[in-house]
XYZ file of C-alpha atoms in Angstrom:
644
model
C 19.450 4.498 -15.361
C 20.549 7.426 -14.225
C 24.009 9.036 -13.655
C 23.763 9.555 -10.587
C 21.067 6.639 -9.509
C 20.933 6.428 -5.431
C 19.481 2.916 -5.823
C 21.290 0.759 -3.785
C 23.615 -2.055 -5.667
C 21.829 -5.753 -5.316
C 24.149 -7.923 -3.449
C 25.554 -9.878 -6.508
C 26.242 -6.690 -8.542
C 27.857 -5.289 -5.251
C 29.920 -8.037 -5.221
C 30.797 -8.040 -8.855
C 31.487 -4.307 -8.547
C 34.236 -4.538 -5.612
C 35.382 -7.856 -7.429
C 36.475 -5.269 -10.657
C 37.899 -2.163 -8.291
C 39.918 -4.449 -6.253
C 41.511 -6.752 -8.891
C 41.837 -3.514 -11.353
C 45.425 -3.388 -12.119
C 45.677 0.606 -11.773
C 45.112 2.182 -8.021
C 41.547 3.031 -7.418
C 39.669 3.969 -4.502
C 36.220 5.627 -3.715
C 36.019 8.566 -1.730
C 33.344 10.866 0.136
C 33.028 13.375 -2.410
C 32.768 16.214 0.669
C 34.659 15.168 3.625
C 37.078 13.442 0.858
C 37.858 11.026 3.070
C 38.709 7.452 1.839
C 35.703 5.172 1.579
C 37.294 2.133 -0.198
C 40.854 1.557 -1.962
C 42.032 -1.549 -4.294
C 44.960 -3.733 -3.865
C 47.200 -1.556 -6.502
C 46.655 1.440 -4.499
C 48.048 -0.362 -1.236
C 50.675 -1.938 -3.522
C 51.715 1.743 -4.693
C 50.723 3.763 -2.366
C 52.378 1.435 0.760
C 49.753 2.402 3.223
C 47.473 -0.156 4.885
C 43.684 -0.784 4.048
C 43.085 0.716 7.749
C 45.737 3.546 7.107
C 43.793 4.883 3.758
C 40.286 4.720 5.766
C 41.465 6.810 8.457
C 43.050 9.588 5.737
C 41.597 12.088 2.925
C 42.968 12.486 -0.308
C 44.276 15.446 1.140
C 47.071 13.607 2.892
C 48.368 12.073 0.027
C 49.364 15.582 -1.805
C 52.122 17.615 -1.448
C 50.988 20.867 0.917
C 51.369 23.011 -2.354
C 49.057 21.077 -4.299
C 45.796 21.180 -2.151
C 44.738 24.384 -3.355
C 44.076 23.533 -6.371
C 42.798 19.840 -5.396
C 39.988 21.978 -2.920
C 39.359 24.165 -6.179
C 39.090 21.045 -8.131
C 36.004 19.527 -6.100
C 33.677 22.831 -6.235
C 33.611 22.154 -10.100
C 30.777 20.763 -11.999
C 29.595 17.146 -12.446
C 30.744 17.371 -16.094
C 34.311 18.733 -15.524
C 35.157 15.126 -14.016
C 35.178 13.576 -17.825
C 38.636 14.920 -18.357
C 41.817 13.318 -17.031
C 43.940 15.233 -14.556
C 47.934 15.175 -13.893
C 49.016 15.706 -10.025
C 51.878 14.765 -8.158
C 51.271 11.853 -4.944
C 53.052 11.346 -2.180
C 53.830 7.451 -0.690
C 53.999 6.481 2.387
C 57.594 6.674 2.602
C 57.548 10.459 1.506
C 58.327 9.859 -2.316
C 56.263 11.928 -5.243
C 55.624 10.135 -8.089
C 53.148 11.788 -11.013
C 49.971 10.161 -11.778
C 47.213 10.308 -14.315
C 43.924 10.922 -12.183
C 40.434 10.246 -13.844
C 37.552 11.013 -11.288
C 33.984 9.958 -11.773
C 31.056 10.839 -9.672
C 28.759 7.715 -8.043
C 26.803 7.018 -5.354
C 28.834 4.452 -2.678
C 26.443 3.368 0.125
C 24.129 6.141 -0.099
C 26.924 8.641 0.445
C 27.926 11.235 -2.758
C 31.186 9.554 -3.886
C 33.619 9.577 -6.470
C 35.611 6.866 -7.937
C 39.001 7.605 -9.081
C 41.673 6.100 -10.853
C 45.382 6.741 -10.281
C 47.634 5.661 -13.602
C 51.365 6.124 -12.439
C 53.081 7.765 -14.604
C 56.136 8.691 -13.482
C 58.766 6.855 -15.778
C 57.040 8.212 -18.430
C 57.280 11.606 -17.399
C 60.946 10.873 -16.291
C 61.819 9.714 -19.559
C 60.032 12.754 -21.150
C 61.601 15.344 -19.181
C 64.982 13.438 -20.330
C 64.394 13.872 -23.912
C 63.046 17.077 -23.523
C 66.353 18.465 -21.533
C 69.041 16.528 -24.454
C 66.632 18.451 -27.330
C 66.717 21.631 -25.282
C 70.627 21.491 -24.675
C 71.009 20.635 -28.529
C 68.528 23.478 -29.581
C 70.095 26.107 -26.997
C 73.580 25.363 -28.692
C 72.026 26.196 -32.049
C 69.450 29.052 -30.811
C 71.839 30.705 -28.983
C 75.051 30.582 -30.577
C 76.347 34.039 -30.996
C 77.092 33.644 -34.538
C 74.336 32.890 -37.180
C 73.712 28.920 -38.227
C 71.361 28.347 -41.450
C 70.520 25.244 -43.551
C 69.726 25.776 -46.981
C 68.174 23.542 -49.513
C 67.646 23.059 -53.118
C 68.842 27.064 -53.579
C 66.194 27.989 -50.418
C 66.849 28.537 -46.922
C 65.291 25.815 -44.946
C 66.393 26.645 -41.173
C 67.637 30.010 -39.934
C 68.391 30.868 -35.665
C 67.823 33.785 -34.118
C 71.109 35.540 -34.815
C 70.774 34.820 -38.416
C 67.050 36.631 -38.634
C 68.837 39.796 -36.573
C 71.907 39.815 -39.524
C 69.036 40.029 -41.880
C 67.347 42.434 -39.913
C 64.113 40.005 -40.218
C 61.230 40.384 -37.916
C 59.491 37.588 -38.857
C 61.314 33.921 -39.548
C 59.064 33.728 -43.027
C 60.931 36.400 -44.132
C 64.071 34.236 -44.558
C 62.600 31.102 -44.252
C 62.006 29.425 -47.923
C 63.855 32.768 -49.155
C 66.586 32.106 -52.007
C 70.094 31.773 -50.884
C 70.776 33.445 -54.123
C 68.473 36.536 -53.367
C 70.670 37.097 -49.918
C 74.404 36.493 -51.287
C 75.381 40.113 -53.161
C 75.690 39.608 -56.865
C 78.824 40.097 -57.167
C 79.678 37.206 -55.110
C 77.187 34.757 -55.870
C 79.444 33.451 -58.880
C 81.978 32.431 -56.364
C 79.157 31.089 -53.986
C 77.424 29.172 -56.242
C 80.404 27.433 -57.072
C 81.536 26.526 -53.641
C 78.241 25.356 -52.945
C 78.560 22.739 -56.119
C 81.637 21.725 -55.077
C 80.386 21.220 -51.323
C 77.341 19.039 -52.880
C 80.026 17.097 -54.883
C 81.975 16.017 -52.472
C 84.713 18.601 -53.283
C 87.538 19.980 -50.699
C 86.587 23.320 -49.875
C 88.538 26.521 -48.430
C 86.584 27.954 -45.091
C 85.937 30.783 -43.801
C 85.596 33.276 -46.558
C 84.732 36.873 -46.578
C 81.150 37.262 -48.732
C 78.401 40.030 -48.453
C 74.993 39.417 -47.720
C 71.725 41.596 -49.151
C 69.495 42.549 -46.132
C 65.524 42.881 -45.550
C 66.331 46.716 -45.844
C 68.854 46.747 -48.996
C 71.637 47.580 -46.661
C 74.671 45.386 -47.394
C 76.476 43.284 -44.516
C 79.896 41.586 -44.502
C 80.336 38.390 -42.921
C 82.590 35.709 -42.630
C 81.053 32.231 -43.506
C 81.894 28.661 -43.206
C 80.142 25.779 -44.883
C 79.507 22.263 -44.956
C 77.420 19.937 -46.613
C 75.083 17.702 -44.332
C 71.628 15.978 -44.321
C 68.827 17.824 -43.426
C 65.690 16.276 -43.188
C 66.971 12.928 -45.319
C 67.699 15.805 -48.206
C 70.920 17.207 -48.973
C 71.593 20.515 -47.507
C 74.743 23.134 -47.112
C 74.825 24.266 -43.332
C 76.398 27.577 -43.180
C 77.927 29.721 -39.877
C 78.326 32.738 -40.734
C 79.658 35.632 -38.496
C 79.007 39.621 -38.768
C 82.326 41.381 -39.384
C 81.022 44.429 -40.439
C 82.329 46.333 -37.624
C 86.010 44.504 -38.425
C 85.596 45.784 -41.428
C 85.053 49.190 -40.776
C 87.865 49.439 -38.419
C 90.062 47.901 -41.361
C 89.269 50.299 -43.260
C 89.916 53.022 -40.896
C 93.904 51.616 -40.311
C 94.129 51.488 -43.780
C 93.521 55.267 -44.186
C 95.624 56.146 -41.254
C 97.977 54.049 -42.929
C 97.580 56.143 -46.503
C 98.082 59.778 -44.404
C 101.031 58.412 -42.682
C 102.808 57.450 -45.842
C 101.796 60.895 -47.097
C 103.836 62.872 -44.678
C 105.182 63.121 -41.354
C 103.076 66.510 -40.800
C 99.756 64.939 -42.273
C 100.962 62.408 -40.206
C 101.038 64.542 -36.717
C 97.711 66.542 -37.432
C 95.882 62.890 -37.793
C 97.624 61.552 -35.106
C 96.614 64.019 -32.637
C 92.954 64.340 -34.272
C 92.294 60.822 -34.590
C 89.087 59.041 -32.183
C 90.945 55.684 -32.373
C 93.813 55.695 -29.610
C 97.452 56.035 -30.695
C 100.545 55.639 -29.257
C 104.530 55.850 -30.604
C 106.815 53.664 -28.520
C 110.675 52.712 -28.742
C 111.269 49.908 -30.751
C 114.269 48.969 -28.899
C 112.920 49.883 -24.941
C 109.010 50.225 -25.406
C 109.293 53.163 -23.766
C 105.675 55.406 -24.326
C 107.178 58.496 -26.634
C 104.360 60.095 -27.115
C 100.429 59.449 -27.905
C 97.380 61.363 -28.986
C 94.828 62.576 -26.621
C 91.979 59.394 -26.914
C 95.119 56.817 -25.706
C 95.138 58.613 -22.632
C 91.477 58.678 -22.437
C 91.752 54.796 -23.328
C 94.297 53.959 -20.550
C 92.934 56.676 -17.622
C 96.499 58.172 -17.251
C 97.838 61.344 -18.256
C 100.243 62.400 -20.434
C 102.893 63.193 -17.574
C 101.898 59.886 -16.034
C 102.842 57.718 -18.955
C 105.107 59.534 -20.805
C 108.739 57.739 -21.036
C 107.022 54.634 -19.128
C 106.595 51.329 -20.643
C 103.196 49.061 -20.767
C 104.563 46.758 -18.247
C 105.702 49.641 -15.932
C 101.950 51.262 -16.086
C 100.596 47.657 -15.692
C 98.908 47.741 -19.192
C 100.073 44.519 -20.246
C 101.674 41.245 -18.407
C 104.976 39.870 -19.033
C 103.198 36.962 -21.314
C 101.109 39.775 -23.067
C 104.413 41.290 -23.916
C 106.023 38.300 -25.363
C 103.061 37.850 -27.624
C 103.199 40.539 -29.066
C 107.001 40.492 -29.846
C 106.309 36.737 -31.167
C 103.589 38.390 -33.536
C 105.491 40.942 -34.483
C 108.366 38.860 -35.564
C 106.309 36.076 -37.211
C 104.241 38.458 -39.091
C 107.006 40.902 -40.616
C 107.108 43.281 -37.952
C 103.661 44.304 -38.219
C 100.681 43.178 -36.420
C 96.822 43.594 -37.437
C 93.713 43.185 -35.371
C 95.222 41.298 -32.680
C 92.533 41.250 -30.010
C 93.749 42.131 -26.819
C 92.747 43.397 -22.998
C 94.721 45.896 -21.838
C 94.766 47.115 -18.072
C 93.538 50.690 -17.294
C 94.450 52.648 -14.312
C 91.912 51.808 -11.575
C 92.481 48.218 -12.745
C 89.482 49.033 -15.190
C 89.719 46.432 -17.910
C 89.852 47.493 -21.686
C 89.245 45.187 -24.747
C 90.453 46.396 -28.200
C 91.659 45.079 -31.652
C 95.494 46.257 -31.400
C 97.808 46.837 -34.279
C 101.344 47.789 -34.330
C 103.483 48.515 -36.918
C 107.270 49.810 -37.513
C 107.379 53.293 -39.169
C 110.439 56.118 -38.981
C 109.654 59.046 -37.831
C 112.199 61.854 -37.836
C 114.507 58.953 -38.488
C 113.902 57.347 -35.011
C 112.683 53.897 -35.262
C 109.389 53.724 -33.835
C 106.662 51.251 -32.929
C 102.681 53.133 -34.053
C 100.343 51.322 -32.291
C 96.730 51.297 -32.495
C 94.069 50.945 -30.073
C 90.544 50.509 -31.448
C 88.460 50.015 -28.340
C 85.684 47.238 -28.346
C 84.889 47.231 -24.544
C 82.058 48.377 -25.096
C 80.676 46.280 -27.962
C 81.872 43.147 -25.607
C 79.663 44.027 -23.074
C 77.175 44.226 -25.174
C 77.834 40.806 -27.282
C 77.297 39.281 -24.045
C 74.395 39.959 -22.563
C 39.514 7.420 -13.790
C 36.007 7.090 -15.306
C 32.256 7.872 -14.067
C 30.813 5.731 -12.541
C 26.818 4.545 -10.811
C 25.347 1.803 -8.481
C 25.558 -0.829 -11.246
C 28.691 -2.735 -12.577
C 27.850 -1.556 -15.764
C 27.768 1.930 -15.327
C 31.119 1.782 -13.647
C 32.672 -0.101 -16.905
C 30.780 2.595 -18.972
C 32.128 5.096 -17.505
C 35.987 4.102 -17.848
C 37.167 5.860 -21.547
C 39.850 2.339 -22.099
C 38.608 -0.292 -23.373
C 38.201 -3.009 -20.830
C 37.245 -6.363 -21.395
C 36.839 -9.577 -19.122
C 38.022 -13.118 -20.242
C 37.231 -16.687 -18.718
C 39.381 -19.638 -18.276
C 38.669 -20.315 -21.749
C 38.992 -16.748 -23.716
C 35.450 -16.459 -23.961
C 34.639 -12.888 -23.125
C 32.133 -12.493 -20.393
C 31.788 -8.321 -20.119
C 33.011 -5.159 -22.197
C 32.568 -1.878 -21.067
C 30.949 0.955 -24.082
C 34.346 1.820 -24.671
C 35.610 -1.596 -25.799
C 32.192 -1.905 -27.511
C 33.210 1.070 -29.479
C 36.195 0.584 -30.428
C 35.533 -3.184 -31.604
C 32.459 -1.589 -33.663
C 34.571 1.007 -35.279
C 37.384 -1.580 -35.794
C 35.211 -4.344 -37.486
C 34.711 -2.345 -40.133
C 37.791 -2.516 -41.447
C 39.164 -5.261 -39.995
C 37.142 -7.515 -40.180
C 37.195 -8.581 -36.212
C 33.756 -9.092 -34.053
C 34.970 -9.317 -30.417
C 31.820 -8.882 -28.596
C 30.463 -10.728 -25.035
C 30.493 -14.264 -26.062
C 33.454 -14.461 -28.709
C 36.648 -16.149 -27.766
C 38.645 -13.731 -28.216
C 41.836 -15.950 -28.171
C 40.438 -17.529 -31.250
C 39.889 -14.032 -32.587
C 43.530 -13.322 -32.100
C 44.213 -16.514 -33.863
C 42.686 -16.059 -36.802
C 44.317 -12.580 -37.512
C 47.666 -14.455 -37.420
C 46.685 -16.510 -39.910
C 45.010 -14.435 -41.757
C 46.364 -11.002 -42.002
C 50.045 -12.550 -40.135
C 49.934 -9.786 -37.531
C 52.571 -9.856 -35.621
C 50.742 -7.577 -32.580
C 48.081 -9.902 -32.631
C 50.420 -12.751 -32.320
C 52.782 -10.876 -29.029
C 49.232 -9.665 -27.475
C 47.901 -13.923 -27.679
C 51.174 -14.889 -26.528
C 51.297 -12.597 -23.539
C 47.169 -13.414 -22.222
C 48.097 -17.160 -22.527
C 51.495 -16.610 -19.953
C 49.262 -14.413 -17.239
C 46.145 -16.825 -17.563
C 48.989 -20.175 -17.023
C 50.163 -18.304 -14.263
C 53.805 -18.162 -15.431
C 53.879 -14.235 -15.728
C 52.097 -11.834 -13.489
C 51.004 -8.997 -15.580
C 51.429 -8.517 -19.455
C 51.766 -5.159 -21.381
C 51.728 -4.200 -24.882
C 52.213 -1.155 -27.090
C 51.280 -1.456 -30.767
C 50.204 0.676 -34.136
C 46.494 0.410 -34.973
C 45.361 2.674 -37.423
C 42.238 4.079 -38.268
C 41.265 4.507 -42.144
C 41.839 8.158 -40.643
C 44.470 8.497 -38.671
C 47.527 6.469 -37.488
C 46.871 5.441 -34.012
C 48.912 3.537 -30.528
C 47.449 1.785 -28.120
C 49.072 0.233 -24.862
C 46.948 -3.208 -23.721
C 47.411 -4.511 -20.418
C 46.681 -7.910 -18.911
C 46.261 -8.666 -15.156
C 45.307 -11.973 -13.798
C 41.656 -12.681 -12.026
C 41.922 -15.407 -9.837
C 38.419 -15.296 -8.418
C 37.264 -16.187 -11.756
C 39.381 -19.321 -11.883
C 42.540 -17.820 -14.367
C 40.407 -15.299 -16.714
C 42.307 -11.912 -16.792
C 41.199 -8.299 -17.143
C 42.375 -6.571 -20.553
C 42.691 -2.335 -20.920
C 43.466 -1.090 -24.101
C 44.632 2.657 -23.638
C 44.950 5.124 -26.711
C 48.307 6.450 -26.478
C 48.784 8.140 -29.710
C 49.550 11.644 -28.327
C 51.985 10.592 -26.152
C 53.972 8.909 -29.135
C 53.152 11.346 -31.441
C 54.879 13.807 -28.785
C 57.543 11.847 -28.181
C 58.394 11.291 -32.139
C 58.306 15.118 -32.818
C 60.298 15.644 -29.977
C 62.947 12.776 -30.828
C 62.796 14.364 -34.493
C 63.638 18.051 -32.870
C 66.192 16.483 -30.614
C 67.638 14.888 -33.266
C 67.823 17.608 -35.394
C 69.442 19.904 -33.508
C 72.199 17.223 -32.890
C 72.611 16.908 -36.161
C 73.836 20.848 -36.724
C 75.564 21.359 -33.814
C 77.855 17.816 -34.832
C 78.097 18.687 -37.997
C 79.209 21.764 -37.216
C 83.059 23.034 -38.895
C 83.590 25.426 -36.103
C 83.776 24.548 -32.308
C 80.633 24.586 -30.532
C 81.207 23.848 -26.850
C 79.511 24.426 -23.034
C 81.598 24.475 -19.361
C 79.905 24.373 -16.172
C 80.612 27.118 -13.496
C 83.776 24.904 -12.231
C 85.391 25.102 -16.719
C 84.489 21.622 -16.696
C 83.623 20.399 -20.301
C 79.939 19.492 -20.232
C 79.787 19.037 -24.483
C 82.016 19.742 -27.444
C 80.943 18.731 -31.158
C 82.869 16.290 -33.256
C 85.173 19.582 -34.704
C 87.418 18.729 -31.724
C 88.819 16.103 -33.808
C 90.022 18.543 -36.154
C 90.776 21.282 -34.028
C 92.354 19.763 -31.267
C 92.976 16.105 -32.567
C 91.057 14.731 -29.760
C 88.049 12.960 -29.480
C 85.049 14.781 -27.825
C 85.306 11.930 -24.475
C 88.712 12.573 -24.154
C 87.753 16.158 -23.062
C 83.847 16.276 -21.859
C 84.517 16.018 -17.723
C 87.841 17.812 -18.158
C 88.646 21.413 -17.265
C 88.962 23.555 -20.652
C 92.128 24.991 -18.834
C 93.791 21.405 -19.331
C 93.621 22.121 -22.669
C 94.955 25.849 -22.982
C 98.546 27.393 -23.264
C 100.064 27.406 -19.873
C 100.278 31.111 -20.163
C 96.860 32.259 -20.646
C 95.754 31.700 -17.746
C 95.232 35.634 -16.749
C 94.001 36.086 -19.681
C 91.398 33.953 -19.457
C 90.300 34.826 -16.426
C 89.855 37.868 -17.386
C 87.824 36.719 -20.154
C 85.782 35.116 -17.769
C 85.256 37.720 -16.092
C 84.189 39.748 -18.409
C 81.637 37.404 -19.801
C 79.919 37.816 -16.212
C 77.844 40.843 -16.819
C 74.254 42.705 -15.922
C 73.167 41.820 -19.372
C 74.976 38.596 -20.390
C 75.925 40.092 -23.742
C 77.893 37.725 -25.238
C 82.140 38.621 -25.394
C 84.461 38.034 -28.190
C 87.979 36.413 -27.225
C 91.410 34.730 -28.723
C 93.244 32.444 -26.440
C 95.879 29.988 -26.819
C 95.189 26.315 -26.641
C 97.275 23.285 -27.425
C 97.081 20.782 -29.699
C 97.230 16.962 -28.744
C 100.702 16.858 -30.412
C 101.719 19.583 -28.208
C 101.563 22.865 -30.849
C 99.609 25.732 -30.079
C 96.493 26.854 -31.338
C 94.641 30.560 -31.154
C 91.182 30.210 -31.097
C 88.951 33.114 -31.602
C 85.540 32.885 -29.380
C 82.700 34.127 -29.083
C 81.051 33.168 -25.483
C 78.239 33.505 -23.593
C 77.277 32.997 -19.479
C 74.503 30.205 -19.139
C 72.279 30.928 -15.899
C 69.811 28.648 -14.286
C 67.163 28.658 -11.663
C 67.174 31.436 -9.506
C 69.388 33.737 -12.253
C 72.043 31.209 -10.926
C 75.170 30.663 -13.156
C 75.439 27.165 -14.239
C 78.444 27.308 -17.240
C 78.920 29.135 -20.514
C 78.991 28.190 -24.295
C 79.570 29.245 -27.257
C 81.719 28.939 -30.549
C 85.266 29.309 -31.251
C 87.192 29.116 -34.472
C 90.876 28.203 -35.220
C 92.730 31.259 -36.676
C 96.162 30.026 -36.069
């Protein structure tokens, strides 16, 4: 027969035709494939859909879309007969205005002489609920590792096994496979692999070992980078694996080594002293120990601070507004805990024109023409800061409409017996006898089949699929469903069966099998991912946190036990300001603010927070603004690390 056979349908075949669409447990209807109007629907679409029999025959498929999606619906129906094989997502609308998403598969037939199509609507909107779910938990998990600002790696066996994206730009990699499966021991410099190696033995064993430390790493390009790492040992992909952070200091570094030679000429002589001072790019400035009063200050301060010499001279920070009162007290609390000098505190600083300035300060006693003095430097990182942060065919006959359906459906009387497959059940019980054994063709009970694979091969599915057909045929459960494992001698398999009841036909049911291996196959590699990513951002030894736009906590990994002594639920929902020293709160604000920028480069920050037995803690962070829909800022995260 033909596929598209104009014959009319004789009057039992009609009858067993509309007999299958209406008792078919998914929505179907038949519609004129050019007016698209609605020529028939089943009792599952008028169950799901909550229009009336009447209301759908008065209505095209038009009206149950959402206005954006007709476009491509009208697009849909100029295509040719064979595009229809494929199945189609699209969104529905009910009668009460809800969407819900739905698997479509369209077949063309010929319905009372007119050119129809018969279509099945599969809803599948918990699915793609739960989906989207999974898929937004692995993407938070994976942002927190992708876009940390410093670089995360796993390595394994001596190879690195896992590297993000701030990790390939340290390396200066422009592929992954260039790190990827490289040796840890080809990236570590030589002369501190020794000392490497053995921290990584004692990590593997168990041992108590003393993070961060200072190590250099061997780029793509030779050149050398320092960075500051921290380790732990974890399970990566049921192996055992070190997970390292590890943070580029290189430009710490660099100004280090600049203080120290400043340091080295001032110690020379108080003349070598004054030619550097005036000469130097990094802003100076000499204040009164006892009053703080500005003496004097070489020419890039007053670049630095916007004032000029006459301006500031004989003023103090707090008089120029450099500084707040709390700034001021830290630094005299630094100074005095640290032996009256201070190195690399990170600070912002106030310029005139309320311009804000972020620098690593140092300050440091020295005598100077026997006047006590304060020497503090300015080495401005404003710049880098803003830069950090940025259905199934069918004909006239009852067979060709069961053909035509790709699940494999199958009719059961009162007794089991089965009294019509469509190909696809036909195929899949061919290709499934083969190895197992199982003929379940028209005229084999297939309860009995089912029975004797319990007692044969003790299958459990076999036994929860018997179970369930013998409750909806009894009548004491409507509808039955069942996922299970079937393999091929090829490939591992799912299918989903359902059961619905027939009551025309005196208790026999309806049974679909559906192959649903790449939804589960899809769903396992994104569980895996999801879980993965978990598993570096918990195991984590530095901070890794997000806020929403109101510094509410939205996650913070399992290092909030050691850092703060809490547990992560004591402070997810809380503002992060419940947490900090009462008297940062200008100063984070203006850290804040800072991380709000054109780019969203990523800013570098120390705070002070408290710990849940009350002492203080200063964190160093790096931070960067989140943004949502629309370019819309929805939070921030990033890392920080204790450095009390």
């Amino acid at each position: 027969m033909s596929k598209q056979s104009s014959s009319l349908l004789a009057t039992d075949e009609q009858q067993a035709f509309e007999l299958l669409i209406d008792h078919h447990p998914t929505p179907t209807w038949i519609i004129n494939r050019e007016t698209l109007a609605f020529l028939e629907v089943n009792h599952a679409a008028i169950e799901t859909y909550g229009y009336s029999r009447a209301e759908f025959l008065a209505m095209t498929i038009k009206d149950i879309r959402p206005t954006e999606d007709i476009p491509r619906l009208l697009e849909l129906m100029k295509l040719d007969q064979s595009e229809w094989l494929q199945p189609e997502q699209w969104r529905h609308r009910r009668k009460d205005g809800t969407l819900i998403d739905v698997k479509i598969m369209a077949h063309l037939i010929t319905y009372n002489g007119q050119p129809a199509n018969l279509v099945t609507a599969q809803d599948i909107t918990a699915q793609v609920q739960a989906e989207k779910r999974l898929w937004e938990s692995e993407t938070r998990y994976r942002q927190l590792v992708e876009m940390s600002p410093d670089a995360i790696a796993v390595h394994q066996a001596g190879h690195v096994v896992f590297c993000n994206p701030v990790g390939f730009q340290i390396m200066r990699a422009s592929r992954p496979e260039e790190v990827i499966g490289k040796p840890i021991e080809a990236i570590v410099h030589p002369d501190d692999w020794p000392a490497a190696q053995d921290r990584i033995r004692r990590l593997l064993a168990g041992e108590p070992v003393l993070y961060p430390v200072e190590e250099r790493y061997i780029r793509l390009d030779k050149t050398i980078v320092n960075v500051e790492v921290s380790a732990v040992s974890i399970i990566f992909e049921n192996e055992p694996a070190i997970q390292i952070i590890a943070r580029d200091i290189s430009a710490r570094k660099k100004n280090e080594r600049r203080l120290r030679e400043a340091d080295e000429r001032l110690r020379q002589s108080e003349g070598k002293f004054a030619i550097a001072f005036r000469s130097s790019p990094v802003p100076l400035a000499l204040t009164r120990f006892d009053t703080g009063q500005l003496v004097d200050a070489n020419a890039s301060f007053f670049s630095f601070i916007g004032y000029t010499r006459d301006e500031a001279i004989g003023k103090t920070g707090d008089e120029l507004g450099l500084i707040t009162a709390q700034q001021r007290e830290l630094i005299i609390e630094t100074l005095v805990s640290q032996d009256g000098a201070i190195r690399n505190l990170e600070m912002t600083f106030r310029a005139k024109g309320n311009q804000i300035r972020h620098c690593f300060f140092s300050m440091e006693q020295i005598t100077l023409a026997g006047e006590a003095l304060l020497l503090s430097t300015f080495t401005d990182i404003t710049e880098r800061k803003y830069t950090e942060v940025a259905l199934q065919q069918k004909e006239a006959f009852t067979r060709d409409v069961l053909d035509s359906l790709t699940a494999q459906l199958v009719v059961l009387d009162a007794e089991g017996v089965i009294v019509t497959v469509n190909a696809a059940w036909d195929r899949f019980a061919r290709e499934n006898s083969r190895f197992q054994g199982r003929d379940i063709f028209v005229g084999v009970n297939y309860l009995d089949a089912l029975e004797r694979a319990i007692t044969r091969d003790n299958d459990q599915s076999a036994q929860k699929a018997l179970t369930g057909i013998q409750a909806v045929m009894s009548g004491s459960q409507p509808t039955f469903s069942l996922e299970y494992y079937c393999p091929s001698t090829t490939q591992a398999r799912w299918f989903i069966m359902r059961v619905t009841p027939l009551a025309d036909l005196k208790q026999g049911v309806i049974i679909i099998h559906e192959n649903i291996t790449e939804q589960v196959q899809a769903h396992q590699a994104l569980q895996a991912s999801e879980e993965k990513y978990r598993h570096l951002v918990e195991t984590s030894h530095d901070l890794i946190w997000a806020v929403n736009n109101a510094g509410e906590i939205t996650f913070i990994n399992p290092a909030a036990r050691r850092v703060f002594g809490r547990e992560p639920a004591e402070m997810i929902g809380r503002p992060y300001v419940d947490f900090t020293s009462p008297d940062q709160a200008e100063s984070i604000a203006a850290s804040w603010a800072t991380m709000i920028n054109p780019e969203d480069r990523m800013i570098n920050y120390a705070n002070w927070f408290l710990h849940k037995d009350g002492t203080r803690l200063l964190l160093n962070t790096n931070a960067v603004i989140h943004r949502g829909a629309e370019d819309t800022i929805v939070g921030a995260m990033g890392t920080s690390q204790d450095i009390t």
